[in-house]
XYZ file of C-alpha atoms in Angstrom:
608
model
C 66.505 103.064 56.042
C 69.955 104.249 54.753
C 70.622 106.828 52.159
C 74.539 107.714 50.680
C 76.305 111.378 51.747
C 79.457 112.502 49.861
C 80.527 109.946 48.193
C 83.926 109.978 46.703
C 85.392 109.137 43.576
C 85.626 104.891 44.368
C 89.932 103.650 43.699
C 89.754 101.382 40.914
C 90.943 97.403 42.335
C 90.616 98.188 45.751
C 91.731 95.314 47.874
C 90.192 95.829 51.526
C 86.911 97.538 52.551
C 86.738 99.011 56.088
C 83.467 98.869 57.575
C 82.853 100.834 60.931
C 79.568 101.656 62.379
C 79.644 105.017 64.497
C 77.291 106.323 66.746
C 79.007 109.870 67.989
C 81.963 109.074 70.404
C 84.013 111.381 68.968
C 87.494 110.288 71.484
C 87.716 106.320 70.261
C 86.405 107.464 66.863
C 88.956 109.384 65.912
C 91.315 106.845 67.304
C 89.753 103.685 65.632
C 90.621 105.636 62.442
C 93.851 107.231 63.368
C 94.407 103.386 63.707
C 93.988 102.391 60.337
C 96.387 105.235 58.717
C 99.343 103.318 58.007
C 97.079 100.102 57.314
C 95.449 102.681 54.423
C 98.586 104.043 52.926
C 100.053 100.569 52.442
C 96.972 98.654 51.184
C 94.577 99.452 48.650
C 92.093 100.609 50.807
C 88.574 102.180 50.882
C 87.186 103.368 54.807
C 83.304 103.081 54.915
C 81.656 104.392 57.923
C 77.847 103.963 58.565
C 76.610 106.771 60.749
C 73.628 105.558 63.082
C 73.303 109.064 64.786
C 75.858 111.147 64.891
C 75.496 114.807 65.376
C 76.168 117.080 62.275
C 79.249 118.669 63.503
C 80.980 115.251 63.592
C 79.536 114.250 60.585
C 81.542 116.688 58.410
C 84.524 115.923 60.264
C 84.149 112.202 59.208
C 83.161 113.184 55.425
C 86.828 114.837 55.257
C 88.533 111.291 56.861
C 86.306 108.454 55.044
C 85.924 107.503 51.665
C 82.019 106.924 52.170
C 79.375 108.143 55.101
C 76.065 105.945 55.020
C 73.519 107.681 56.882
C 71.132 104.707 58.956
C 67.960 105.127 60.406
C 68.679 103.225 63.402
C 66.540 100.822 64.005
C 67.970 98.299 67.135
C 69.067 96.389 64.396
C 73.485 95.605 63.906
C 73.054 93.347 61.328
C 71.290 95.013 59.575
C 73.625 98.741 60.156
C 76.695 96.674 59.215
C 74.758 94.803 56.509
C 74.617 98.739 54.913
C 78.200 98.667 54.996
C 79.084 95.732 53.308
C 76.501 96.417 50.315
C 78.421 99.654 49.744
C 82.197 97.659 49.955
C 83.877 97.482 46.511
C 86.965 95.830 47.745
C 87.761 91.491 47.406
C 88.321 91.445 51.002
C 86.172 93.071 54.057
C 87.455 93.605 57.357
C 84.692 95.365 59.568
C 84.934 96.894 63.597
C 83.435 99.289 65.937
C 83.951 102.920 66.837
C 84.961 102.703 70.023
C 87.928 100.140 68.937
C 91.551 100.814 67.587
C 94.299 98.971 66.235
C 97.754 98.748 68.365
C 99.387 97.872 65.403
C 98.281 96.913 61.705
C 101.620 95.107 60.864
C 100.314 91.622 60.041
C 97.386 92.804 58.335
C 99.275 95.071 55.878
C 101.704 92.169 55.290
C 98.989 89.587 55.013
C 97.767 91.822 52.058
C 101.091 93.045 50.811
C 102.865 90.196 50.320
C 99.983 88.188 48.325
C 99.734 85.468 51.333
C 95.881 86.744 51.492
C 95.441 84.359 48.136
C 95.930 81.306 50.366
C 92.920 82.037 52.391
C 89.294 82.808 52.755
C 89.092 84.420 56.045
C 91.606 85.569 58.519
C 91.155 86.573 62.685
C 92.659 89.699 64.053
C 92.602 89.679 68.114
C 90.180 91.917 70.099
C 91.269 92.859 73.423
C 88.203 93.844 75.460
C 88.925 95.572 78.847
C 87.393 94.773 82.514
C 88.268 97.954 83.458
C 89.135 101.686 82.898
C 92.492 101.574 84.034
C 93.322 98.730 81.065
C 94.687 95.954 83.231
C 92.111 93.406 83.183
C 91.371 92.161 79.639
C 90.487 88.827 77.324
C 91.811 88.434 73.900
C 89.685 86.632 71.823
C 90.462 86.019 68.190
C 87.696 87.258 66.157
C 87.084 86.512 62.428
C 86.516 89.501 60.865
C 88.254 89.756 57.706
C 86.698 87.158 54.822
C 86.689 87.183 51.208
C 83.607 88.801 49.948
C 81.392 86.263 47.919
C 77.787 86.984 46.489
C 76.148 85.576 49.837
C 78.089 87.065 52.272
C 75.704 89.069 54.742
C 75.853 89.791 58.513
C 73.166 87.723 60.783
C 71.587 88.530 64.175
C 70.223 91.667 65.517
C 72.706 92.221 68.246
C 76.249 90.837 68.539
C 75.627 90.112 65.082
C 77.558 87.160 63.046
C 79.254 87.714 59.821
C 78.467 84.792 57.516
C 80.133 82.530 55.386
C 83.248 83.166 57.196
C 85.295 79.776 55.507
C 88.586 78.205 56.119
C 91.187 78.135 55.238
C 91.547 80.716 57.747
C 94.454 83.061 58.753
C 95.347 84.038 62.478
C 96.761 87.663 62.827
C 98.431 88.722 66.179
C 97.476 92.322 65.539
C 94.945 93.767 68.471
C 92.520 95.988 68.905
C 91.706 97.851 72.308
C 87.992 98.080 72.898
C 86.768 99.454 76.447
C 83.312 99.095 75.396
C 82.296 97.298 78.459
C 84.569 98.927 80.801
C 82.856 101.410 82.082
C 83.662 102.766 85.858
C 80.047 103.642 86.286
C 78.260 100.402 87.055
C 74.634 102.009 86.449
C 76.198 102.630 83.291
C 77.124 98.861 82.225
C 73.711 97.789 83.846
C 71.937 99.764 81.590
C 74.312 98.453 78.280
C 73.045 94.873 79.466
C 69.468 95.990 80.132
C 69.545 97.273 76.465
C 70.723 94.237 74.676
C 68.379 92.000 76.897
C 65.492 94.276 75.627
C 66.705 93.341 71.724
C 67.438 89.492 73.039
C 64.543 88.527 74.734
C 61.530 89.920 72.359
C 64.135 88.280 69.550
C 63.831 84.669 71.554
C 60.273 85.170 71.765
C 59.697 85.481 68.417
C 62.008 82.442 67.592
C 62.753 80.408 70.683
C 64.418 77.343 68.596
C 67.717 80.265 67.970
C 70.198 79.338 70.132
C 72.408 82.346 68.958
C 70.230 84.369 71.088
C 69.980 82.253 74.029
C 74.038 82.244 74.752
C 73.971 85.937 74.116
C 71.267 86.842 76.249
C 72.677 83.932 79.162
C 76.245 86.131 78.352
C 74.206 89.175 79.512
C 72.843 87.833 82.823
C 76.292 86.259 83.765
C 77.703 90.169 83.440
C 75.008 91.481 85.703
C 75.612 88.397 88.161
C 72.013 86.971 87.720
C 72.985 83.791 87.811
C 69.762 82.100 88.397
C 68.068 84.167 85.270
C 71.111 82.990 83.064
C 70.666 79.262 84.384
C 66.780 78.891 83.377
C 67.339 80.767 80.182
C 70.235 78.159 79.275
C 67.931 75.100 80.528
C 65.403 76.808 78.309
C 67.456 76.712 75.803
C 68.531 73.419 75.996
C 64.695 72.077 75.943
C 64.057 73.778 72.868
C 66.570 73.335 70.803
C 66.438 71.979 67.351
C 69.486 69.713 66.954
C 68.567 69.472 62.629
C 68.584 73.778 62.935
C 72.057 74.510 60.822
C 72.968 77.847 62.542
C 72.189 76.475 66.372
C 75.521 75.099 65.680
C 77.809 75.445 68.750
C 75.418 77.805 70.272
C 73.896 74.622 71.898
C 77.219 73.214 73.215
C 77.472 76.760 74.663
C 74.421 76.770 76.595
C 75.175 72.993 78.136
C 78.396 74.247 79.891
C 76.340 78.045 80.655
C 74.278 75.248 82.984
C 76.843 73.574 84.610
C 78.438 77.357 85.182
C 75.701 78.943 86.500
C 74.596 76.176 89.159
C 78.792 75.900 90.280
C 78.593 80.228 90.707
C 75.064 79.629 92.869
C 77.097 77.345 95.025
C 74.917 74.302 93.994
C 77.632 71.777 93.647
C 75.676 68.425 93.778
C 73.797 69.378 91.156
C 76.030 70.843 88.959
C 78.024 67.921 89.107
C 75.153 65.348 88.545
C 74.261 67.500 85.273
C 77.784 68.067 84.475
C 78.094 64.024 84.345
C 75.096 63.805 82.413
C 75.878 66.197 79.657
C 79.369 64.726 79.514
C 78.426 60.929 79.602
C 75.639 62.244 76.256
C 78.474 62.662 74.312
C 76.821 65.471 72.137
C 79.268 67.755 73.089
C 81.956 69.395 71.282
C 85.389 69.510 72.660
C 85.588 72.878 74.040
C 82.026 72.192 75.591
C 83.545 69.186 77.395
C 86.573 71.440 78.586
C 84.272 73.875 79.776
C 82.170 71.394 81.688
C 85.327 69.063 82.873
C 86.940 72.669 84.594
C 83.820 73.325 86.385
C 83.535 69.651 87.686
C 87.006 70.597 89.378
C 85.535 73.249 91.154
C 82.383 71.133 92.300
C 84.107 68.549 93.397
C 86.337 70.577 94.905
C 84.350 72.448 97.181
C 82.161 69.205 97.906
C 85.474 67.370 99.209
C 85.835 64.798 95.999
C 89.327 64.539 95.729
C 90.369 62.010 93.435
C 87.281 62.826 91.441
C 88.244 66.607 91.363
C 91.692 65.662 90.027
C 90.524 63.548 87.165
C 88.061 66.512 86.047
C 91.805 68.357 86.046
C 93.785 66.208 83.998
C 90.716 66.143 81.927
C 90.688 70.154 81.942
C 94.228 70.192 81.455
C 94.273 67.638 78.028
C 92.288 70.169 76.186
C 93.498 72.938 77.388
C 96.954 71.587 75.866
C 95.703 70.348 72.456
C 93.270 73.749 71.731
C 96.554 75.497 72.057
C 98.032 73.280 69.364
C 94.798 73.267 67.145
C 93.926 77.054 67.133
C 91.444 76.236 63.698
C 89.855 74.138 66.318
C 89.463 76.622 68.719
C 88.747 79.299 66.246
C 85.506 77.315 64.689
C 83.928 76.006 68.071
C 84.457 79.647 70.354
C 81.474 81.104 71.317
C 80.503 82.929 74.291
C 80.552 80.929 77.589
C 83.005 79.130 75.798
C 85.815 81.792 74.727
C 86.110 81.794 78.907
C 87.414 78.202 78.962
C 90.802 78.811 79.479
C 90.784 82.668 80.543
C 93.929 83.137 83.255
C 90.746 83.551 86.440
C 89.094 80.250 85.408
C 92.554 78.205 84.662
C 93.380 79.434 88.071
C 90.570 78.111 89.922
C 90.816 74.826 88.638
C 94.832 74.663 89.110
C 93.891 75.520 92.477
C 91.376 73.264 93.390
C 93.549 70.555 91.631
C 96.719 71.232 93.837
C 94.283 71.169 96.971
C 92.640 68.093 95.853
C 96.509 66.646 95.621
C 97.300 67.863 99.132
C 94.354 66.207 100.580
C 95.092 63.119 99.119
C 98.956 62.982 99.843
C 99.822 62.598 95.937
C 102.946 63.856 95.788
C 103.058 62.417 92.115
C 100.033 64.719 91.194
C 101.299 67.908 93.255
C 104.815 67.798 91.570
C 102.978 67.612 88.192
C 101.505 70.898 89.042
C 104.199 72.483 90.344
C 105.728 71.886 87.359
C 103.210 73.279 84.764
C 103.651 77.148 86.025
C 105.932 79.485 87.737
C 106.424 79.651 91.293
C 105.161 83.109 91.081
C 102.069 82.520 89.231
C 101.754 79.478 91.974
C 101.760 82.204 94.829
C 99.034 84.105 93.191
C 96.658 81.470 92.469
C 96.878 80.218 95.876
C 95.894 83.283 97.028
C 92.891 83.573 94.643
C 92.111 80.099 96.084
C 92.346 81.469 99.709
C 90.435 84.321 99.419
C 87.704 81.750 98.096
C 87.340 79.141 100.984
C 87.042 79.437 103.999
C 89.776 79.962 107.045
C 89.472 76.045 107.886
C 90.440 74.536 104.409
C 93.514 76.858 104.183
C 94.422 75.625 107.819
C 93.752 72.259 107.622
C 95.730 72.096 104.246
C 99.015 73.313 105.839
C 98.776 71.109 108.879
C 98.724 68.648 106.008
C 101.683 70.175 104.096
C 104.137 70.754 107.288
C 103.269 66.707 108.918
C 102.791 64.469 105.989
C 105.236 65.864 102.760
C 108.791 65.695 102.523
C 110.333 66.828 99.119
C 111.617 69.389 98.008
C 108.701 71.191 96.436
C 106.498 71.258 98.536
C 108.067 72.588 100.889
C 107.934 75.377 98.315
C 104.524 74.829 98.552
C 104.727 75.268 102.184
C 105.811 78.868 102.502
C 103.538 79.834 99.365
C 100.578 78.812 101.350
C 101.593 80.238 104.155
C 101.723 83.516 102.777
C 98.394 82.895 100.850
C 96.898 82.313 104.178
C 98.516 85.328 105.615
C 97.096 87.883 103.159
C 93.492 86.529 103.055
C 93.563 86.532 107.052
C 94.980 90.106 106.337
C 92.154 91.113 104.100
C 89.421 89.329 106.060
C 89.755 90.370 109.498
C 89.426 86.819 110.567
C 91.722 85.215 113.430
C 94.576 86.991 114.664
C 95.309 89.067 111.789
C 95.625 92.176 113.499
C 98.820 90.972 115.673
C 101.350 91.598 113.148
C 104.040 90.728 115.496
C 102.630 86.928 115.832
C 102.656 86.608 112.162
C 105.868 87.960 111.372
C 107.470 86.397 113.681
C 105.784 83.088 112.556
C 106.827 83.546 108.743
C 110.172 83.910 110.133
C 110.771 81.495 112.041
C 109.051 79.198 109.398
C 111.407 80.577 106.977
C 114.579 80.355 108.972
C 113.405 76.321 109.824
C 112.949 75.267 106.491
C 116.513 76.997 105.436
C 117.917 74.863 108.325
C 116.156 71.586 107.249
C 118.145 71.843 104.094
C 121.169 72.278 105.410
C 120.827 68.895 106.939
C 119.062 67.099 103.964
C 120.691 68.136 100.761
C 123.796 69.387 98.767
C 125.096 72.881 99.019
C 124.403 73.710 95.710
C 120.395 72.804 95.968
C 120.559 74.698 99.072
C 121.418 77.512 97.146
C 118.900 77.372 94.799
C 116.228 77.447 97.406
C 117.893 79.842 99.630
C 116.936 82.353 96.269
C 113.599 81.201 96.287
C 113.147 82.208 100.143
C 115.850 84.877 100.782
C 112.954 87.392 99.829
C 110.542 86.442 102.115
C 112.842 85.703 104.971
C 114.618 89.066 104.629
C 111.240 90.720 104.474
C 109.627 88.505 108.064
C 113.244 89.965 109.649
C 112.855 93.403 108.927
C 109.002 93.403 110.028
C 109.591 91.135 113.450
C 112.492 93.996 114.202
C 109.843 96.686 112.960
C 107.498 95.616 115.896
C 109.908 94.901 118.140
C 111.002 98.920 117.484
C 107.370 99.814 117.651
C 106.853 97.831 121.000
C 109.889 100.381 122.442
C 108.415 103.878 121.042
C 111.313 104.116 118.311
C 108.042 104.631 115.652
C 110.074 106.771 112.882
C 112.872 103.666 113.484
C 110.150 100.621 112.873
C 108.671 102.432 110.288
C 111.977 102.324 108.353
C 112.020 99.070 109.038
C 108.599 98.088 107.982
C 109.546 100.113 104.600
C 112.853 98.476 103.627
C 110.854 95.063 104.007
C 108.824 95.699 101.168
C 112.379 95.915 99.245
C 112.488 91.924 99.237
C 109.448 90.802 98.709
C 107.582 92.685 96.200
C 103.854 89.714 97.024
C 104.163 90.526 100.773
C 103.646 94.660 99.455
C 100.273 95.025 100.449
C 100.698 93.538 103.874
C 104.410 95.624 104.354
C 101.837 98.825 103.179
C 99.006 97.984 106.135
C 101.730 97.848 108.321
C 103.708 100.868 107.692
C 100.489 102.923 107.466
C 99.336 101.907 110.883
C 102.917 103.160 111.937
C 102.834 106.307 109.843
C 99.774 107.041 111.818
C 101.139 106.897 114.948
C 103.687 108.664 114.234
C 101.511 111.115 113.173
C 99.488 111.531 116.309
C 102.307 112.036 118.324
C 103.935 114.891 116.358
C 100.088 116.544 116.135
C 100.437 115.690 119.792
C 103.649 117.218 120.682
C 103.073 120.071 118.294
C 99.809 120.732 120.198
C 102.076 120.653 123.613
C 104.676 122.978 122.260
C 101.637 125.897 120.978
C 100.440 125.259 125.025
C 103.818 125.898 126.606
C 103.976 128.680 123.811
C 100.400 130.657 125.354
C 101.569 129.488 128.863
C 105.350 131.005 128.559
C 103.898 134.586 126.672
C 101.305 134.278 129.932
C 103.847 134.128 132.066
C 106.014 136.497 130.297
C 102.963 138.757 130.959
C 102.377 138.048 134.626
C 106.359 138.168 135.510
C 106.507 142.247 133.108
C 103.097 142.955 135.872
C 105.166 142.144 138.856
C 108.164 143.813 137.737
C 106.226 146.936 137.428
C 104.663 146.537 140.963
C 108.353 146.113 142.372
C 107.920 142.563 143.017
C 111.121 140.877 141.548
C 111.295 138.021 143.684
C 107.470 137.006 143.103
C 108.933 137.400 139.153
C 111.437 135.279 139.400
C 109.423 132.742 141.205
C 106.992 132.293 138.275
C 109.893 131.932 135.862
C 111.793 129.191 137.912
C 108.358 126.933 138.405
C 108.130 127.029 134.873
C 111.700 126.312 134.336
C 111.027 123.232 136.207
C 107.923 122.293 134.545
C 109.652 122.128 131.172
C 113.636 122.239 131.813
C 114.997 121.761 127.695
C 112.398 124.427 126.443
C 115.243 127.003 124.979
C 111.378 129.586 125.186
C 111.551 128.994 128.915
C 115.284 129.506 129.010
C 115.367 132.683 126.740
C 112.572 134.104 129.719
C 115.087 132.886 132.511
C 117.678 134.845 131.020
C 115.268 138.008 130.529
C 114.230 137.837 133.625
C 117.681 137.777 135.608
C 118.547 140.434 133.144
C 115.264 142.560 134.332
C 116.331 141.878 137.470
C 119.931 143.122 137.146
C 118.625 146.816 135.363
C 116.338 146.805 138.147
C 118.640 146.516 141.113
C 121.102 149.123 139.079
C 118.376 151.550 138.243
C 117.947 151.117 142.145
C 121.285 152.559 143.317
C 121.459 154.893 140.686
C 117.937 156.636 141.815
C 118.915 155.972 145.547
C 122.297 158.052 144.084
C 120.383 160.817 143.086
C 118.310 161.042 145.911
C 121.188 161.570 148.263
């Protein structure tokens, strides 16, 4: 299956084996090693690469940058391709990755080995940060144990996304990161097919041993990515019915597949049901704790959208308990993360429960529970997730939640709340179409009078200096509503290139209200344009019309009719009075008329 190609002389007490499998992308290859330079000057290192089909070209090129090249017959088989690697490692420690990763930085790790703390541990995480997109602004870390001491058993399990094992504690978290677009790809035919390909290893693999729960989560991972949410919901419940509970490696696999159930049925809009299971799995009590985080976030949701209040904000502070004592027990986290469950906490998912929790709050009038909120994030990071949550319900939740906010709350923060959910509401009606979202003018001029009320409210209520604070939290968006309501009023009188200055120096203040400030300036940018194209248009016409009747006033001229000339000249004078075309003619024309009368008397001279 594998045979050895120019192998090197092996460095006596190496320290670290590198393992990468590569397949022929040249780009992130040579990158993932570039990577690892520094990390391989510093350490006593050895690189192993085990080439699964690379062309021959690249191959010499990675003869002259690793220590070893394993050729493998490839055989839809990772465990058993990195399995090649590891047999050929000489170092005490292993540390294995893929070609299209690469190290930010390899600080820690050269540390971690440098300074001897590596004899404290068995294992040690470095962070993997995989992209949702191209562009590199979406991304998940997850911490990823892939560094372990090497021991006599130690062997990689699992066909795909294969599982290095025993990985032991104590265990060592490393910030350092590696990029890895793998699943990034702008062509979506392109990740369909990357799914369609593991799903073709998973599902002949659960076939052939349907107690595996390993396989199950991976292949329910799959169908979440392609958005088959019903094929990722039966394949969990099938799961579920056949696992073994005495089967060692099911492990937190199973726990996995519980909260995949809950998931999928919440993402197919089946909220009654979710929540009945949700209960049921949670009431069991045979799940671990990041299973029963998992589950308690997507009872917020459920309940959420099915109008349980209180019962959405107990699934919260639920939610919200483990969310705060995984981030004090990372070994915890570390040794019960799977997939479905490294999403627990991700920034989209902590967002939709935060949401639903602040509108279950609202509804309720619990100004207790809303403060809390308010208090766990940002006001920025509030504005945002309210208008994930907006774009998400429907136009009569977001209305019937500010009637709420402006008639029954009085503090100070939520009126804070007030104006954020305002603007939340603005953008999705923006986006959406729906209502009046076209009239700009109505909603600017709604924003700032809102904005302008609420500044006047605390002048009446509270001290000068809390008025100050929360004149900075709403000078932005008040300045911005001003310039936009003066923008339209400009607009409404023709003065376009003045309202689209406006419209422009709004954007200055309020950096959220951006893609609103764009929609608007565009639309006035285009006007704009279609006059100019319009008036340039008008001047080429009077351009043909004055050489035309430049022409015809040269044809009477020559048939002695100077008054008929002049005629033609003066009716288009009239026609277009500041056209400096139509007064250069004028001018030629009394000048033609001038020679002509001279040339007159001279010939009538001569004749005499």
């Amino acid at each position: 299956m594998s045979r050895k190609e120019g192998k090197k002389p092996v460095k006596r007490d190496i320290l670290l084996s590198i393992s990468i499998m590569v397949s022929g992308r040249e780009e992130t290859t040579e990158k993932c090693i570039a990577s690892l330079d520094q990390l391989r000057k510093k350490v006593s290192c050895e690189l192993i690469l085990t080439d699964t089909g690379c062309p021959a070209k690249m191959r010499d090129w990675l003869q002259r940058r690793a220590d070893r090249v394993i050729r493998f017959q490839w055989c839809n088989d990772f465990a058993a391709a990195r399995n090649v690697g590891l047999q050929a490692a000489s170092g005490k420690w292993f540390l294995f990755m893929d070609d299209d990763e690469w190290f930010e930085d390899t600080s820690e790790i050269e540390q971690f080995f440098l300074t001897g703390e590596y004899q404290q541990y068995e294992s040690a995480s470095y962070i993997v940060r995989n992209y949702a997109n191209m562009e590199g602004t979406i991304w998940r870390d997850t911490a990823l144990r892939r560094m372990t001491r090497v021991r006599s058993n130690t062997q990689f399990f699992y066909p795909i996304h294969e599982i290095l094992w025993p990985v032991i504690n104590p265990s060592k978290q490393l910030a350092d990161y590696a990029h890895h677009y793998g699943y990034a790809s702008a062509d979506p035919e392109v990740q369909m097919a990357k799914r369609q390909r593991n799903l073709s290893i998973l599902l002949p693999e659960i076939r052939k041993d349907s107690r595996c729960m390993h396989h199950y989560v991976q292949a329910v991972a799959e169908y979440v990515a392609m958005e088959d949410y019903q094929s990722a919901f039966e394949l969990a419940e099938q799961g579920i019915a056949n696992c073994d509970e005495e089967r060692g490696d099911n492990g937190n696999f199973i726990h996995a597949l519980y909260a995949a159930a809950v998931r999928m049925l919440v993402r197919m809009g089946k909220y009654e049901e979710a929540v009945g299971k949700g209960l049921f799995y949670l009431e069991q009590g045979k799940l671990n704790d990041l299973a029963r985080a998992a589950i308690s976030g997507e009872l917020v949701v459920a309940c959420g959208e099915l109008g349980n209040h209180e019962t959405c904000f107990g699934h919260l502070t639920e939610y919200l308990k483990w969310r705060a004592w995984f981030q004090e027990k990372k070994e915890a986290w570390e040794e019960q993360e799977t997939m479905i469950l490294d999403s627990t906490f991700e920034p989209y998912l902590y967002k939709s429960t935060m949401s639903w929790g602040m509108a279950a709050a609202i509804y309720e009038g619990r100004e207790d529970h809303l403060g809390m909120l308010l208090e766990k994030e940002p006001m920025d990071w509030w504005r945002d997730t309210i208008a994930l949550w907006c774009s998400r319900v429907d136009y009569g939740r977001i209305e019937s939640l500010h009637q709420l906010l402006a008639t029954g709350l009085k503090e100070r923060e939520f009126y804070k709340l007030m104006l954020l959910i305002e603007f939340s509401k603005g953008y999705m009606l923006k986006e959406t179409g729906e209502g009046e979202a076209a009239d700009f003018g109505k909603y600017n001029k709604m924003v700032g009078n809102f904005a302008g009320e609420v500044l006047l409210l605390y002048e009446n209520l509270y001290q000068p200096f809390i008025l100050e604070q929360y004149k900075e939290l709403v000078s932005g968006e008040y300045q911005m509503a001003c310039h936009l309501q003066k923008a339209v009023e400009l607009e409404e009188k023709g003065e376009t290139i003045e309202a689209l200055k406006e419209a422009r120096h709004a954007a200055q203040f309020f950096e959220s209200a951006a893609p609103i400030v764009s929609s608007y300036a565009k639309a006035i940018q285009a006007e704009m344009e279609a006059r100019e194209e319009e008036q340039r248009k008008n001047r080429a016409e009077m351009e043909r019309l004055g050489e035309q009747v430049k022409r015809k006033a040269e044809e009477l001229l020559g048939q002695g009719q100077l008054d008929a000339a002049m005629a033609i000249v003066m009716q288009l004078r009239n026609l277009i009075p500041d056209d400096e075309e139509v007064e250069e003619l004028e001018r030629w024309m009394q000048y033609r008329c001038i020679r002509n009368k001279l040339e007159s008397k001279a010939f009538h001279r001569m004749s005499i």
